[in-house]
Tab-separated table of C-alpha atoms in Angstrom:
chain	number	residue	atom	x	y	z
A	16	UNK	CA	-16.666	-13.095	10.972
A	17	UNK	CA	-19.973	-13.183	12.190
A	18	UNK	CA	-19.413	-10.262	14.563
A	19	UNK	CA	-18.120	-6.950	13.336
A	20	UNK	CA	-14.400	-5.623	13.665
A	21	UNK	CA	-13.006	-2.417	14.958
A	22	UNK	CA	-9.917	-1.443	12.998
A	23	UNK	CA	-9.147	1.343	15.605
A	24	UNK	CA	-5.619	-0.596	16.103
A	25	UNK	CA	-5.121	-1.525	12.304
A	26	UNK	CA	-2.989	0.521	9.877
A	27	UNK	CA	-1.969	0.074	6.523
A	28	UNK	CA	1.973	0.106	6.172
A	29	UNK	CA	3.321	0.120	2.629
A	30	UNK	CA	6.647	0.626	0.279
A	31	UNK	CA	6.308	2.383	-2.647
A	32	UNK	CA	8.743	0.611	-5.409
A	33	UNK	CA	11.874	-0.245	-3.442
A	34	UNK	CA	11.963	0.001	0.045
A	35	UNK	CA	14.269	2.326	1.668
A	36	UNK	CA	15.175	-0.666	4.155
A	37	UNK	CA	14.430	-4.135	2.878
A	38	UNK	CA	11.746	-5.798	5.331
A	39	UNK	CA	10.612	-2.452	6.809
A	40	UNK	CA	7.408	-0.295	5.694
A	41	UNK	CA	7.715	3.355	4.132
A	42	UNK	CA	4.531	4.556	5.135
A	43	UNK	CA	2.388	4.075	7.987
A	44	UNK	CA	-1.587	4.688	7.440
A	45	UNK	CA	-4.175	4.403	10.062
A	46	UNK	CA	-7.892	3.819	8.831
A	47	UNK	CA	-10.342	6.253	9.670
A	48	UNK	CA	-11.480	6.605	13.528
A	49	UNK	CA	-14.286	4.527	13.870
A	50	UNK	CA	-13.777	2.078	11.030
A	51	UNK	CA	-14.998	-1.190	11.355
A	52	UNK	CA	-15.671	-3.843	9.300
A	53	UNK	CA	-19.722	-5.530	10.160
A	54	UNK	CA	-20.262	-8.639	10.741
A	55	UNK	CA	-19.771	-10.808	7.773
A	56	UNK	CA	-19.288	-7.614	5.583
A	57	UNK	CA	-15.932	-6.311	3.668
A	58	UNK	CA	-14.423	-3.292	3.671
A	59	UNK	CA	-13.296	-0.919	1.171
A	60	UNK	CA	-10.547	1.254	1.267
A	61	UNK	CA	-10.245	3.353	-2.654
A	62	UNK	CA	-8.185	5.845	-4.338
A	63	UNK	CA	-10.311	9.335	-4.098
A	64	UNK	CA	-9.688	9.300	-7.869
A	65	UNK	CA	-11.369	5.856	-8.229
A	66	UNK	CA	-14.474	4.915	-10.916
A	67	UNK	CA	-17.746	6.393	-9.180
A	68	UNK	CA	-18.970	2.677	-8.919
A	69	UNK	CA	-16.063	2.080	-6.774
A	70	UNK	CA	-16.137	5.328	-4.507
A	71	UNK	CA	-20.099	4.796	-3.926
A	72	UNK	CA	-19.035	1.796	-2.175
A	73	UNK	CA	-16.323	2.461	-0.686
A	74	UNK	CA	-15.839	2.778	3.364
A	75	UNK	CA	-12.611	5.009	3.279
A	76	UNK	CA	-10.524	6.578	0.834
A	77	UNK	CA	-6.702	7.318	0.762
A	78	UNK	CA	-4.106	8.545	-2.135
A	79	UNK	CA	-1.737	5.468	-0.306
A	80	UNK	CA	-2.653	2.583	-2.658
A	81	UNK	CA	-0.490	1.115	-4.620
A	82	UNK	CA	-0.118	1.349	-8.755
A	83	UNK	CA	0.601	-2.783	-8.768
A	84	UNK	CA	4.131	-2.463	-7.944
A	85	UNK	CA	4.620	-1.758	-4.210
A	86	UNK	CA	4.367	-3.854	-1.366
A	87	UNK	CA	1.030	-3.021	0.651
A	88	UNK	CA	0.162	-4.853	4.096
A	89	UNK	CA	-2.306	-4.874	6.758
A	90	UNK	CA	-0.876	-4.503	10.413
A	91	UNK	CA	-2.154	-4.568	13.695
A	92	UNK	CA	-0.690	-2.260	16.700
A	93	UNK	CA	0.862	0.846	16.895
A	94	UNK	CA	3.307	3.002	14.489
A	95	UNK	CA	6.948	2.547	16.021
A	96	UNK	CA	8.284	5.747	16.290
A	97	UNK	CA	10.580	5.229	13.562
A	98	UNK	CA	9.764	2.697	10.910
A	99	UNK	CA	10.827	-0.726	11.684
A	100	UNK	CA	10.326	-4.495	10.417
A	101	UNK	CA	7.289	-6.482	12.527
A	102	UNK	CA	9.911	-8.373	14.649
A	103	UNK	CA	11.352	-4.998	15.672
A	104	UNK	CA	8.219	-2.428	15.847
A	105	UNK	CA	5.960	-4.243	17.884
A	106	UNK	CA	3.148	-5.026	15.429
A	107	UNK	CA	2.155	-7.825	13.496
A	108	UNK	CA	1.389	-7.892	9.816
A	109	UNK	CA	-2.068	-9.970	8.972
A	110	UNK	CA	-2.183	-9.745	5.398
A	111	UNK	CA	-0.384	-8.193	2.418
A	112	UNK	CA	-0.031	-8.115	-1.394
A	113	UNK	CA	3.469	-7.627	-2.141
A	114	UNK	CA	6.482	-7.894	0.108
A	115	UNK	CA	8.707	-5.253	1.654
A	116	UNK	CA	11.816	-7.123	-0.348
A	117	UNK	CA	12.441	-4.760	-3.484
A	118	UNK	CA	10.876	-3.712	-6.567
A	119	UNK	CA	9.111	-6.135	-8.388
A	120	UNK	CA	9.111	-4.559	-11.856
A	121	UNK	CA	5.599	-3.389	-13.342
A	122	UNK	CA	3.526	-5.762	-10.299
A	123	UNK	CA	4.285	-9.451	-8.927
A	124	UNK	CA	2.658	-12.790	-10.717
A	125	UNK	CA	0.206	-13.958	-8.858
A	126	UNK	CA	-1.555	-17.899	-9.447
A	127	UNK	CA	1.337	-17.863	-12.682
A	128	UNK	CA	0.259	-14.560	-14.155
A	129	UNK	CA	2.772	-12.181	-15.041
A	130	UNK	CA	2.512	-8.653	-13.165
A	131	UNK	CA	-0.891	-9.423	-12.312
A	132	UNK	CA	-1.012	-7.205	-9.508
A	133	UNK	CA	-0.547	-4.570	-12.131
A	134	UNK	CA	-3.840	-3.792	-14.472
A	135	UNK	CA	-5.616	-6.647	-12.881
A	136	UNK	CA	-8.478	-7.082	-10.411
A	137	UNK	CA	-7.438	-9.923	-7.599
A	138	UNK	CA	-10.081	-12.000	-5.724
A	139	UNK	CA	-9.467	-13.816	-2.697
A	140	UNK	CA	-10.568	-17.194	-2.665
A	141	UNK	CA	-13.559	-18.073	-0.709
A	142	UNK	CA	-11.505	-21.118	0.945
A	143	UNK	CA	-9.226	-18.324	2.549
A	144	UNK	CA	-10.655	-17.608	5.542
A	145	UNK	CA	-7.524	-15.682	7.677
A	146	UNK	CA	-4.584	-13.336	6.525
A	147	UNK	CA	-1.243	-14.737	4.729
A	148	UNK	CA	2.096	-12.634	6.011
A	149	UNK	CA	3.984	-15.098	3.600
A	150	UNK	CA	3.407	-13.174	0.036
A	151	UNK	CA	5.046	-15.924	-2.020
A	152	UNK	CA	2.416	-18.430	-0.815
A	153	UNK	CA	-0.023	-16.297	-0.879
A	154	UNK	CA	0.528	-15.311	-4.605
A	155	UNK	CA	1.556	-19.249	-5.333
A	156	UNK	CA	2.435	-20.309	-8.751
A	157	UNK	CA	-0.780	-21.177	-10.502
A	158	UNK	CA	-4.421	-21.010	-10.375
A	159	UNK	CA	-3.940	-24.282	-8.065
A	160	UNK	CA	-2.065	-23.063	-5.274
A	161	UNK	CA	-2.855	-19.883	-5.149
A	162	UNK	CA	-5.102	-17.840	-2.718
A	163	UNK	CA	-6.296	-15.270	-5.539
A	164	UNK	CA	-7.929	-15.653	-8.979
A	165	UNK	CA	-6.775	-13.141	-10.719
A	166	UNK	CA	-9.248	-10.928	-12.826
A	167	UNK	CA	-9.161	-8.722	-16.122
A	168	UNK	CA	-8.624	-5.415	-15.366
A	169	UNK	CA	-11.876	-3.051	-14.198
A	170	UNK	CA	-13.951	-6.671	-13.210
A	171	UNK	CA	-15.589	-5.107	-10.128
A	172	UNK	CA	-18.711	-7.619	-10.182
A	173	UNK	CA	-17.581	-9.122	-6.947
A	174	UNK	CA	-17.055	-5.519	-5.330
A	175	UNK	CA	-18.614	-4.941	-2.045
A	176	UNK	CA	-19.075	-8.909	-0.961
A	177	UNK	CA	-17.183	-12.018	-0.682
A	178	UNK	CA	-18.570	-14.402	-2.602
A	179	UNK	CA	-17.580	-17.865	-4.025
A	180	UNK	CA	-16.366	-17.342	-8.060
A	181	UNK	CA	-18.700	-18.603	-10.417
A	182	UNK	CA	-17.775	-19.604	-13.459
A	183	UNK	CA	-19.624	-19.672	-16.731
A	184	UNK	CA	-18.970	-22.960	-18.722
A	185	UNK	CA	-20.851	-23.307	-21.636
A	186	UNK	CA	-22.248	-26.173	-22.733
A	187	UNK	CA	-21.960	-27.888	-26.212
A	188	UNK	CA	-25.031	-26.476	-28.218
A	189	UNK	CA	-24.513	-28.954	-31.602
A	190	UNK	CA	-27.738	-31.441	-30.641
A	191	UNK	CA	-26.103	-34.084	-32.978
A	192	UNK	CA	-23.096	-34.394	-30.517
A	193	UNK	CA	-22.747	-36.756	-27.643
A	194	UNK	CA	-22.068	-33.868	-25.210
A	195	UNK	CA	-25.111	-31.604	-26.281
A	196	UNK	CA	-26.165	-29.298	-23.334
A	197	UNK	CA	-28.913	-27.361	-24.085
């Protein structure tokens, strides 16, 4: 947005592989005090063990990421004192990758890639412009529908901003050919 965003009452609630309750968060972790996010900034949250280019960027760090195969959300309110599913613990979830369902195997296939949350970097699209709680349209079935494009593995170009996807298509270099692009 164009005006920056305190996460003092965002948390990041997770499962790690199956959940112990189906719909209900593990773990419950609250972002540093005094986070925010700036106006029309990001914010990055990496594993202390993370690349250096990653870390020098990076806002906050915490071992509570997930390894492509557990179920990772952003919430807003408070930790219920025991863990609880949104409609029951008094907080909403804005965003996730994953669900809270069960284990998905080695990651979840996201726009009709296999695992790709697993060994792949994930960009949301620049037409996304507010959180998804509904995982399965959120990850969608192809490049079409969904709200990621879905990276090789260590692409960290578009770390640190949000910024439209371009993509390199070549042109036809043969100058005899009716499609020649120099």
């Amino acid at each position: 947005t164009s005006m920056a965003v305190s996460l003092e009452n965002y948390a990041i609630a997770l499962v790690v592989n199956a959940p112990s309750q189906i719909g209900v968060y593990d773990s419950w972790h609250y972002f540093n005090i005094g986070s925010t996010v700036p106006a029309n900034d990001v914010f990055i949250v990496a594993h202390p063990s993370a690349d250096a280019s990653i870390l020098s960027l990076s806002d906050m760090t915490t071992t509570h990421l997930s390894n492509g195969d557990d179920g990772i959300a952003l919430v807003y309110g408070n930790q219920p004192s025991t863990n609880s599913s949104p409609s029951a613990g008094g907080y909403t979830v804005v965003d996730r990758i994953g669900d809270w369902n069960g284990d998905p195997g080695s990651g979840w296939a996201v726009a009709g890639v296999s695992n790709a949350t697993k060994d792949h970097t994930l960009l949301r699209k620049m037409s996304v412009s507010q959180g998804n709680t509904d995982w399965t349209l959120s990850a969608g079935t192809s490049a079409d529908d969904s709200e990621w494009v879905v990276l090789d593995l260590d692409t960290w170009f578009y770390l640190g901003s949000h910024t439209e996807l371009q993509a390199s298509i070549p042109g036809c270099t043969d100058a005899s050919a009716n499609n020649y692009n120099s």
